Coordinates of C-alpha atoms in Angstrom, one line a residue:
M23 CA 98.1 82.4 90.0
R24 CA 94.7 81.0 89.1
I25 CA 91.8 81.4 91.6
R26 CA 89.9 78.3 90.7
L27 CA 91.8 75.3 91.5
S28 CA 89.1 72.7 92.2
V29 CA 91.2 70.0 93.7
L30 CA 93.2 72.2 96.1
A31 CA 90.1 74.3 97.0
A32 CA 88.1 71.2 97.8
A33 CA 90.8 70.1 100.1
L34 CA 90.9 73.5 101.8
L35 CA 87.3 73.1 102.8
L36 CA 88.5 70.3 105.0
F37 CA 91.4 72.3 106.3
P38 CA 91.3 71.9 110.1
M39 CA 91.4 74.8 112.5
C40 CA 92.3 74.6 116.2
A41 CA 89.3 74.6 118.5
E42 CA 90.1 75.2 122.2
S43 CA 86.8 75.9 123.7
G44 CA 87.8 74.0 126.9
G45 CA 84.3 73.8 128.1
V46 CA 84.3 77.4 129.2
V47 CA 80.7 78.1 128.2
R48 CA 78.0 76.7 130.5
A49 CA 74.3 76.8 129.7
A50 CA 72.0 78.2 132.4
G51 CA 68.2 77.8 132.2
D52 CA 66.0 77.0 129.2
A53 CA 67.3 78.6 126.0
Q54 CA 64.0 78.0 124.3
S55 CA 65.8 76.9 121.2
G56 CA 64.0 73.8 120.3
S57 CA 61.5 75.3 118.0
G58 CA 60.9 78.2 115.7
D59 CA 63.3 79.9 113.3
P60 CA 66.9 79.8 114.5
M61 CA 67.9 83.0 112.7
A62 CA 65.0 84.9 114.2
W63 CA 65.9 83.5 117.7
L64 CA 69.6 84.6 117.1
R65 CA 68.6 88.1 116.1
A66 CA 66.3 88.4 119.1
L67 CA 69.0 87.1 121.4
A68 CA 71.6 89.6 120.1
A69 CA 69.2 92.5 120.5
E70 CA 68.2 91.5 124.1
T71 CA 71.8 91.0 125.2
A72 CA 73.4 94.1 123.5
G73 CA 75.9 96.1 125.5
T74 CA 78.0 95.4 128.6
D75 CA 75.4 95.1 131.3
P76 CA 76.4 92.1 133.4
A77 CA 72.8 90.7 133.4
A78 CA 72.7 90.8 129.6
V79 CA 76.1 89.0 129.4
R80 CA 74.9 86.4 131.9
R81 CA 71.8 85.8 129.8
L82 CA 74.0 85.2 126.8
E83 CA 76.2 82.8 128.7
A84 CA 73.2 80.8 129.7
E85 CA 71.9 80.5 126.1
A86 CA 75.3 79.7 124.5
G87 CA 75.4 76.1 125.6
S88 CA 71.9 75.1 124.4
A89 CA 71.7 77.2 121.3
P90 CA 70.4 75.5 118.1
E91 CA 73.1 73.8 116.1
A92 CA 72.3 76.0 113.1
V93 CA 73.4 79.1 115.0
R94 CA 75.6 77.9 117.9
P95 CA 78.9 79.1 116.5
A96 CA 77.4 82.5 116.0
V97 CA 76.3 82.6 119.6
Q98 CA 79.8 81.6 120.7
A99 CA 81.3 84.3 118.7
L100 CA 78.7 86.8 120.0
L101 CA 79.6 85.9 123.6
A102 CA 83.3 86.4 122.8
A103 CA 82.6 89.8 121.4
R104 CA 80.5 90.7 124.5
Y105 CA 83.4 89.7 126.7
E106 CA 85.7 91.9 124.7
E107 CA 83.4 94.8 125.0
Y108 CA 83.1 94.3 128.8
L109 CA 86.8 94.1 129.1
G110 CA 87.2 97.3 127.1
A111 CA 84.6 99.1 129.2
Y112 CA 85.6 97.9 132.7
G113 CA 89.3 97.1 132.2
D114 CA 90.4 99.0 135.3
A115 CA 88.0 97.1 137.5
V116 CA 89.0 93.8 136.0
D117 CA 92.7 94.6 136.6
R118 CA 91.9 94.9 140.3
N119 CA 90.6 91.3 140.5
I120 CA 93.0 89.0 142.2
A121 CA 94.0 85.7 140.7
R122 CA 92.9 82.9 143.0
T123 CA 94.2 79.4 143.3
G124 CA 91.8 76.5 142.7
E125 CA 88.6 77.0 140.8
V126 CA 88.0 80.1 138.6
P127 CA 85.1 82.3 139.9
A128 CA 81.8 81.3 138.2
D129 CA 80.8 84.9 137.7
F130 CA 82.7 86.7 135.0
C131 CA 82.7 89.9 136.9
S132 CA 85.3 88.3 139.2
W133 CA 87.6 87.1 136.5
T134 CA 91.2 88.4 136.0
R135 CA 92.2 89.8 132.6
L136 CA 94.1 86.7 131.9
E137 CA 91.0 84.6 132.4
F138 CA 89.0 86.9 130.1
L139 CA 91.6 86.5 127.4
R140 CA 91.5 82.7 127.8
R141 CA 87.7 82.6 127.5
I142 CA 87.6 84.9 124.5
D143 CA 90.3 82.8 122.8
G144 CA 88.4 79.6 123.5
L145 CA 85.1 81.0 122.2
Y146 CA 86.5 82.3 119.0
Q147 CA 88.3 79.0 118.3
A148 CA 85.1 77.1 119.0
A149 CA 83.1 79.4 116.8
L150 CA 85.6 79.2 113.9
A151 CA 85.6 75.4 114.2
G152 CA 82.0 75.7 113.1
R153 CA 82.9 77.7 110.1
M154 CA 80.6 75.8 107.7
V155 CA 77.7 77.0 109.8
L156 CA 78.9 80.6 109.8
L157 CA 79.3 80.4 106.0
K158 CA 75.5 80.0 105.7
I159 CA 74.6 83.0 107.8
P160 CA 74.3 86.4 106.1
A161 CA 77.0 88.9 106.9
N162 CA 74.6 91.5 108.4
A163 CA 72.9 89.0 110.8
L164 CA 74.6 90.5 113.9
P165 CA 75.5 94.1 112.8
G166 CA 75.9 95.3 116.4
A167 CA 78.7 92.9 117.4
F168 CA 80.1 92.3 113.9
P169 CA 79.6 95.6 111.9
E170 CA 80.7 96.1 108.3
P171 CA 84.4 97.1 108.3
A172 CA 85.5 100.6 107.4
E173 CA 87.4 99.1 104.4
A174 CA 84.2 97.8 102.8
D175 CA 85.7 97.4 99.3
A176 CA 87.5 94.3 100.7
G177 CA 84.3 92.4 100.6
L178 CA 83.0 90.4 103.6
P179 CA 79.9 88.5 102.3
T180 CA 79.1 86.1 105.2
L181 CA 79.0 86.1 109.0
L182 CA 82.1 83.9 108.9
D183 CA 84.1 86.8 107.4
R184 CA 82.9 89.2 110.0
V185 CA 83.6 86.8 112.9
A186 CA 87.0 85.9 111.4
A187 CA 88.0 89.6 111.0
R188 CA 87.1 90.3 114.7
A189 CA 88.9 87.2 115.9
A190 CA 92.0 88.1 113.9
G191 CA 91.9 91.6 115.4
F192 CA 91.8 90.1 118.9
Y193 CA 94.8 88.0 118.2
E194 CA 96.7 90.9 116.7
G195 CA 96.2 92.9 119.9
S196 CA 99.1 93.0 122.3
A197 CA 96.8 91.7 125.1
A198 CA 96.2 88.5 123.1
E199 CA 99.8 87.5 123.8
A200 CA 98.9 86.9 127.5
P201 CA 97.1 83.5 127.0
A202 CA 100.1 82.0 125.1
K203 CA 103.6 83.2 125.1
A204 CA 104.7 81.0 122.2
G205 CA 106.8 82.7 119.6
T206 CA 105.3 84.0 116.3
P207 CA 106.2 82.5 113.0
A208 CA 109.6 83.1 111.6
V209 CA 109.1 84.9 108.2
G210 CA 111.9 85.8 105.8
P211 CA 111.9 87.0 102.2
D212 CA 111.8 83.5 100.8
S213 CA 109.3 82.1 103.3
P214 CA 106.2 80.3 101.7
L215 CA 104.2 82.5 104.0
L216 CA 105.0 85.4 101.8
G217 CA 104.6 83.5 98.6
S218 CA 101.4 82.7 96.5
W219 CA 98.2 82.0 98.4
E220 CA 98.5 78.4 97.5
D221 CA 102.0 78.1 99.0
F222 CA 100.8 80.1 102.1
V223 CA 97.9 77.7 102.7
A224 CA 100.1 74.6 102.2
E225 CA 102.7 76.0 104.7
V226 CA 100.1 76.8 107.3
K227 CA 98.5 73.3 106.9
R228 CA 101.9 71.7 107.5
H229 CA 102.2 73.5 110.8
D230 CA 101.0 71.9 114.0
P231 CA 97.3 73.1 114.4
A232 CA 97.7 72.7 118.2
D233 CA 100.2 75.6 118.4
P234 CA 98.7 78.2 120.8
S235 CA 100.7 81.1 119.4
P236 CA 98.4 84.0 118.5
G237 CA 100.5 84.5 115.3
W238 CA 99.7 81.1 114.0
K239 CA 96.0 81.5 114.9
I240 CA 95.9 84.6 112.8
L241 CA 97.5 82.8 109.8
R242 CA 95.1 79.8 110.2
I243 CA 92.2 82.2 109.9
H244 CA 93.5 83.7 106.7
A245 CA 94.5 80.3 105.2
W246 CA 91.0 78.9 105.6
L247 CA 89.2 82.1 104.3
L248 CA 91.5 82.3 101.2
G249 CA 90.5 78.7 100.4
A250 CA 86.8 79.3 101.0
H251 CA 86.7 82.4 98.8
S252 CA 88.7 80.8 95.9
L253 CA 85.5 78.8 95.3
D254 CA 82.7 81.2 95.6
G255 CA 83.6 83.4 92.7
D256 CA 83.7 86.5 94.8
R257 CA 86.9 88.0 93.5
D258 CA 86.5 91.1 95.7
A259 CA 86.3 89.0 98.9
F260 CA 89.3 86.9 97.9
L261 CA 91.4 89.9 97.2
G262 CA 90.3 91.5 100.5
W263 CA 91.5 88.5 102.5
E264 CA 94.7 88.2 100.4
L265 CA 95.5 91.8 101.4
R266 CA 94.7 91.0 105.0
R267 CA 97.0 88.0 104.8
L268 CA 99.9 90.0 103.4
R269 CA 99.4 92.7 106.1
A270 CA 99.4 90.0 108.8
V271 CA 102.5 88.2 107.6
G272 CA 104.4 91.5 107.1
A273 CA 103.5 92.6 110.6
L274 CA 104.6 89.2 112.1
A275 CA 107.8 89.4 110.1
G276 CA 108.5 92.9 111.5
W277 CA 109.3 94.2 108.0
G278 CA 112.8 92.8 108.2
D279 CA 115.5 92.8 105.4
G280 CA 114.0 91.8 102.1
V281 CA 110.5 91.2 103.5
A282 CA 109.2 94.6 102.3
A283 CA 110.5 93.9 98.8
A284 CA 108.8 90.5 98.7
W285 CA 105.7 91.9 100.1
S286 CA 105.6 94.6 97.4
G287 CA 106.2 92.0 94.7
N288 CA 103.1 90.2 95.9
L289 CA 101.0 93.3 95.8
E290 CA 102.2 94.2 92.3
Q291 CA 101.2 90.7 91.1
L292 CA 97.7 91.2 92.7
L293 CA 97.3 94.5 90.9
G294 CA 97.9 92.8 87.6
E295 CA 95.4 90.0 88.3
F296 CA 92.6 92.1 89.7
P297 CA 92.4 95.2 87.5
D298 CA 88.6 95.5 87.8
V299 CA 88.0 94.9 91.5
P300 CA 87.2 97.8 93.8
A301 CA 89.6 96.4 96.4
L302 CA 92.4 97.2 93.9
S303 CA 92.4 100.7 95.4
A304 CA 93.1 99.2 98.9
A305 CA 96.0 97.2 97.4
C306 CA 97.4 100.4 95.8
A307 CA 97.3 102.1 99.2
D308 CA 99.2 99.2 100.8
L309 CA 101.7 99.2 97.9
S310 CA 102.2 102.9 98.2
A311 CA 103.0 102.5 101.9
A312 CA 105.4 99.6 101.2
W313 CA 107.3 101.6 98.6
E314 CA 107.5 104.5 101.1
R315 CA 109.0 102.2 103.7
Q316 CA 111.6 101.2 101.2
G317 CA 112.4 104.8 100.4
D318 CA 111.1 104.9 96.8
F319 CA 108.8 107.9 97.0
G320 CA 108.3 108.1 93.3
K321 CA 106.8 104.6 93.1
S322 CA 104.9 105.3 96.3
L323 CA 103.2 108.3 94.7
A324 CA 102.5 106.5 91.4
A325 CA 100.8 103.6 93.3
A326 CA 98.7 106.1 95.3
E327 CA 97.6 108.0 92.2
L328 CA 96.7 104.7 90.4
G329 CA 94.4 103.7 93.3
A330 CA 92.9 107.1 93.6
A331 CA 92.0 107.1 89.9
A332 CA 90.7 103.5 89.8
Y333 CA 88.0 103.7 92.4
P334 CA 88.0 107.2 93.9
N335 CA 85.0 106.8 96.1
S336 CA 86.0 103.5 97.7
P337 CA 87.7 103.5 101.1
G338 CA 90.9 102.4 99.4
G339 CA 90.5 105.2 96.9
R340 CA 90.2 107.7 99.7
R341 CA 93.3 106.3 101.4
C342 CA 95.2 106.6 98.1
R343 CA 94.1 110.2 97.6
E344 CA 95.2 111.1 101.0
R345 CA 98.6 109.4 100.6
A346 CA 99.1 111.1 97.2
R347 CA 98.3 114.5 98.8
L348 CA 100.7 114.0 101.7
L349 CA 103.5 112.7 99.4
A350 CA 103.3 115.6 97.1
A351 CA 102.5 118.3 99.7
H352 CA 104.9 121.3 100.1
E353 CA 106.6 121.5 103.5
L354 CA 108.7 124.4 104.7
A355 CA 109.7 125.0 108.3
L356 CA 112.2 127.1 110.2
E357 CA 114.6 125.6 112.7
P358 CA 116.5 128.7 114.0
D359 CA 118.8 128.7 117.0
P360 CA 117.2 130.9 119.7
V361 CA 120.5 132.8 120.1
M362 CA 123.0 133.6 117.3
V363 CA 126.4 135.3 117.5
P364 CA 126.8 138.6 115.6
G365 CA 128.4 138.0 112.2
E366 CA 127.6 134.2 112.3
A367 CA 123.8 134.1 112.0
R368 CA 122.4 131.2 110.0
L369 CA 118.9 129.9 109.4
R370 CA 118.2 126.2 109.2
V371 CA 115.3 125.4 106.9
R372 CA 113.6 122.1 106.5
Y373 CA 111.8 121.6 103.2
R374 CA 110.1 119.0 101.0
N375 CA 108.8 119.4 97.5
V376 CA 109.8 123.1 97.5
G377 CA 112.2 124.5 94.9
R378 CA 112.9 128.0 96.2
A379 CA 112.5 129.7 99.5
Y380 CA 112.1 133.5 100.1
Y381 CA 112.9 135.0 103.4
R382 CA 112.6 138.4 105.2
I383 CA 114.1 139.4 108.5
Y384 CA 112.8 142.2 110.7
P385 CA 114.2 143.7 113.9
D386 CA 111.4 143.9 116.5
R387 CA 110.8 144.6 120.2
W388 CA 110.6 141.8 122.8
V389 CA 107.2 141.5 124.6
N390 CA 106.9 139.0 127.4
Q391 CA 103.6 137.6 126.4
P392 CA 103.4 134.0 125.0
E393 CA 100.6 134.8 122.6
Y394 CA 102.7 137.6 121.0
H395 CA 105.2 135.0 119.8
E396 CA 102.7 132.7 118.3
I397 CA 103.0 134.3 114.9
G398 CA 100.9 132.6 112.2
F399 CA 97.7 132.9 110.4
S400 CA 95.3 132.4 113.3
A401 CA 93.7 135.0 115.6
G402 CA 96.2 137.8 116.5
G403 CA 99.0 136.0 114.6
R404 CA 97.6 137.2 111.3
R405 CA 97.7 140.8 112.4
S406 CA 101.3 140.3 113.6
V407 CA 102.3 139.0 110.2
E408 CA 100.5 141.8 108.4
R409 CA 102.2 144.3 110.6
L410 CA 105.6 142.9 109.7
L411 CA 104.9 142.8 106.0
A412 CA 104.0 146.4 106.0
R413 CA 107.5 147.3 107.2
R414 CA 110.8 147.4 105.3
P415 CA 112.8 144.3 106.2
Q416 CA 116.4 144.6 107.4
A417 CA 117.4 141.6 105.3
A418 CA 115.7 139.7 102.5
G419 CA 116.6 137.2 99.8
S420 CA 115.8 133.9 98.2
L421 CA 117.6 130.6 98.0
E422 CA 117.3 127.8 95.4
L423 CA 116.8 124.6 97.3
P424 CA 118.7 121.4 96.1
E425 CA 116.7 118.3 95.0
P426 CA 113.3 119.9 95.5
A427 CA 111.3 116.9 94.2
A428 CA 112.8 114.3 96.5
F429 CA 109.6 113.7 98.6
E430 CA 111.8 113.4 101.7
A431 CA 112.3 116.2 104.2
R432 CA 115.7 117.8 103.7
R433 CA 117.6 120.6 105.5
V434 CA 119.7 123.5 104.3
E435 CA 121.4 126.5 106.0
I436 CA 120.9 130.0 104.9
E437 CA 123.8 132.4 105.7
L438 CA 122.4 135.7 106.9
P439 CA 124.0 139.1 106.4
S440 CA 125.6 140.7 109.5
L441 CA 123.0 141.6 112.0
R442 CA 123.3 143.9 115.0
P443 CA 122.6 142.5 118.5
G444 CA 118.8 142.5 119.2
F445 CA 115.6 140.5 118.8
Y446 CA 114.5 139.6 115.2
R447 CA 111.5 138.0 113.5
V448 CA 111.9 136.0 110.3
L449 CA 109.3 135.1 107.6
I450 CA 109.9 132.4 105.0
S451 CA 107.7 131.4 102.1
P452 CA 107.9 129.2 99.0
E453 CA 106.1 131.9 97.0
P454 CA 107.3 135.5 96.2
D455 CA 103.8 136.9 96.8
W456 CA 104.0 137.2 100.6
K457 CA 100.4 138.4 101.1
R458 CA 98.9 135.4 99.2
S459 CA 101.3 132.7 100.1
P460 CA 99.5 129.6 101.5
H461 CA 102.7 128.3 103.2
L462 CA 104.2 131.3 104.9
V463 CA 106.2 130.3 108.0
A464 CA 107.3 132.6 110.9
G465 CA 110.0 132.4 113.6
W466 CA 112.2 134.5 115.9
F467 CA 115.7 134.6 117.2
W468 CA 118.1 136.7 119.2
V469 CA 121.5 138.0 118.0
S470 CA 123.7 138.4 121.0
R471 CA 127.2 138.0 122.4
M472 CA 125.7 136.3 125.4
T473 CA 123.7 133.2 126.0
V474 CA 122.1 131.6 129.1
V475 CA 122.3 128.1 130.4
C476 CA 119.6 127.0 132.9
T477 CA 119.4 124.0 135.1
P478 CA 116.1 122.9 136.7
R479 CA 116.1 122.7 140.5
P480 CA 113.4 121.6 143.0
D481 CA 112.9 125.2 144.1
G482 CA 113.1 126.8 140.7
A483 CA 116.0 127.1 138.3
A484 CA 119.7 128.0 138.4
G485 CA 121.7 129.3 135.5
C486 CA 124.7 131.2 134.3
V487 CA 125.4 133.7 131.5
L488 CA 128.1 132.6 129.0
D489 CA 129.9 134.1 126.1
A490 CA 127.9 132.9 123.1
R491 CA 131.1 132.3 121.0
S492 CA 133.6 130.8 123.5
G493 CA 131.2 129.4 126.1
E494 CA 133.2 131.0 128.9
P495 CA 131.2 132.3 131.9
L496 CA 130.8 136.1 132.0
S497 CA 131.3 137.9 135.3

C-alpha cells in the first residue's frame, strides 16, 4: 500500500459527505461577526458559552446562524458539543419532557431526547460538510469542547480531526441509534470495508450518501479523513485514522467468523509499513487484543511486548505494557466446596502461568464474625495468616500443574488426605517460601457428613439438613 496516490487522493478531497442540518439552527440577534478576526471571535465565543448553562447555550444558538463563513462549521460543531454536554448533565430532566404533536418547542430545555439527538446529528453533519474550513483551523482552537484525545500518538493535527473524532463517538454511542433505525453495514472477512484503505474508501463512496444509518455515517467520516491525511505527509495522523477505521469496522461487524483474522492481517501489514511512527504502539495494542480474542495468547504477548519496547512512553506503549503484564501475570485461586464429605475432600484450584502449587491445611475453630474469615494480607487478615503459618499443618503438599504457560486460566483438582469432621483453613502458594510469597491465597471449608439446603422466604429462610453423601434428609 502506498500512501501518496495523487489521482485517488485528489478525488478524495471531493468525496461528498451527507449534510442533514435541516435548518435546525436559527440565528438570534446580532452575532457581531462582520468585522475583526474570525478566529479571535470564535475563541471568545467558545469561552463565553462554555458549560451547560441554558443562557450560554442560547447565546451559542443565536450566533451559529450568522457566524463568519471562515468559522461557521466550527460554531456548528461547538453547538452540537454543547447539546451533548447538556444532555449528559440533565438527561433525567430531558427524559421527563413529553413529545408533542405539531411544532417542536423553540427552547431546547423542552426538547425530548429524540429531538436532541436529531439536532446533534444535523449539526455534526452540517459542520463536516464544511470540512475544508475545519482543515484550516488549528487543532487546539477549541480545547474545551474538542480536547486532545487520550491516545495522542494517533495524531490529530487540525480541528477537523477533533470534530470528526467527537462526531464519530456520538454515532458510536447506543443513543445515536434513536434518530435512524436503519441497519449497520454488513461486514464479512472478504468485505472491501476490511481491505486496504483505498478499497475501503471506494466502497464507502459507492454507498448511497443519504443513508441515515449511524454506522455508515461513522464510515464516511473515516473515509474522508483517510483521504485527507494521505496527502498531508503526516504519517502519524494517517495511521491514527486507519486504526480508528479498523476498530469501527470490526465493531460494526461484531467480530464474526473470520473478521478477527482479517482485522489482524490488516494490523500486521500496518506494522510493517509504519515501523518508525509512535502510533505503531497503539497498533500493537490493538493487534495484541485481536490475537487474544482469537485465543493465540503467545502472539498476543509478542505484539504487546513489541509495542511496549517501540515507544514505551506513548499512550499506546503504556497500553502494551499493561497488556503484557496482564498476559504474563501469575494467577492462583481456590474454589473449595463449602462442605466436603469425610474421605472425599478435594480442592479445586484455578491457575494461570503457574507451574507448581504448594498447599497447607489447618484445623481451626469457627468464629461467627465476617471479618475473621476475610483471610488475606490486609488489616487483621495478615495476622490471621501469620498465626496459621506458625502452626503445624495437618496436611501439606505440592502439585505440578499441567500446561503452566498457557496464558489461559485452567482448573485442576487436588485430592486431600483423609480429614476428620471439622472446620479447616487452607493456604496455597506458587512459592515454597510461605512468608515471602507474593501470591499466597487463603480459603476455608467444612468436612462434615451433613449439609444444609436453604430456601429464601418473605419472612426469612427455610431449610433442611441433608446427608452430604446421599442427599437424603436427616431426621
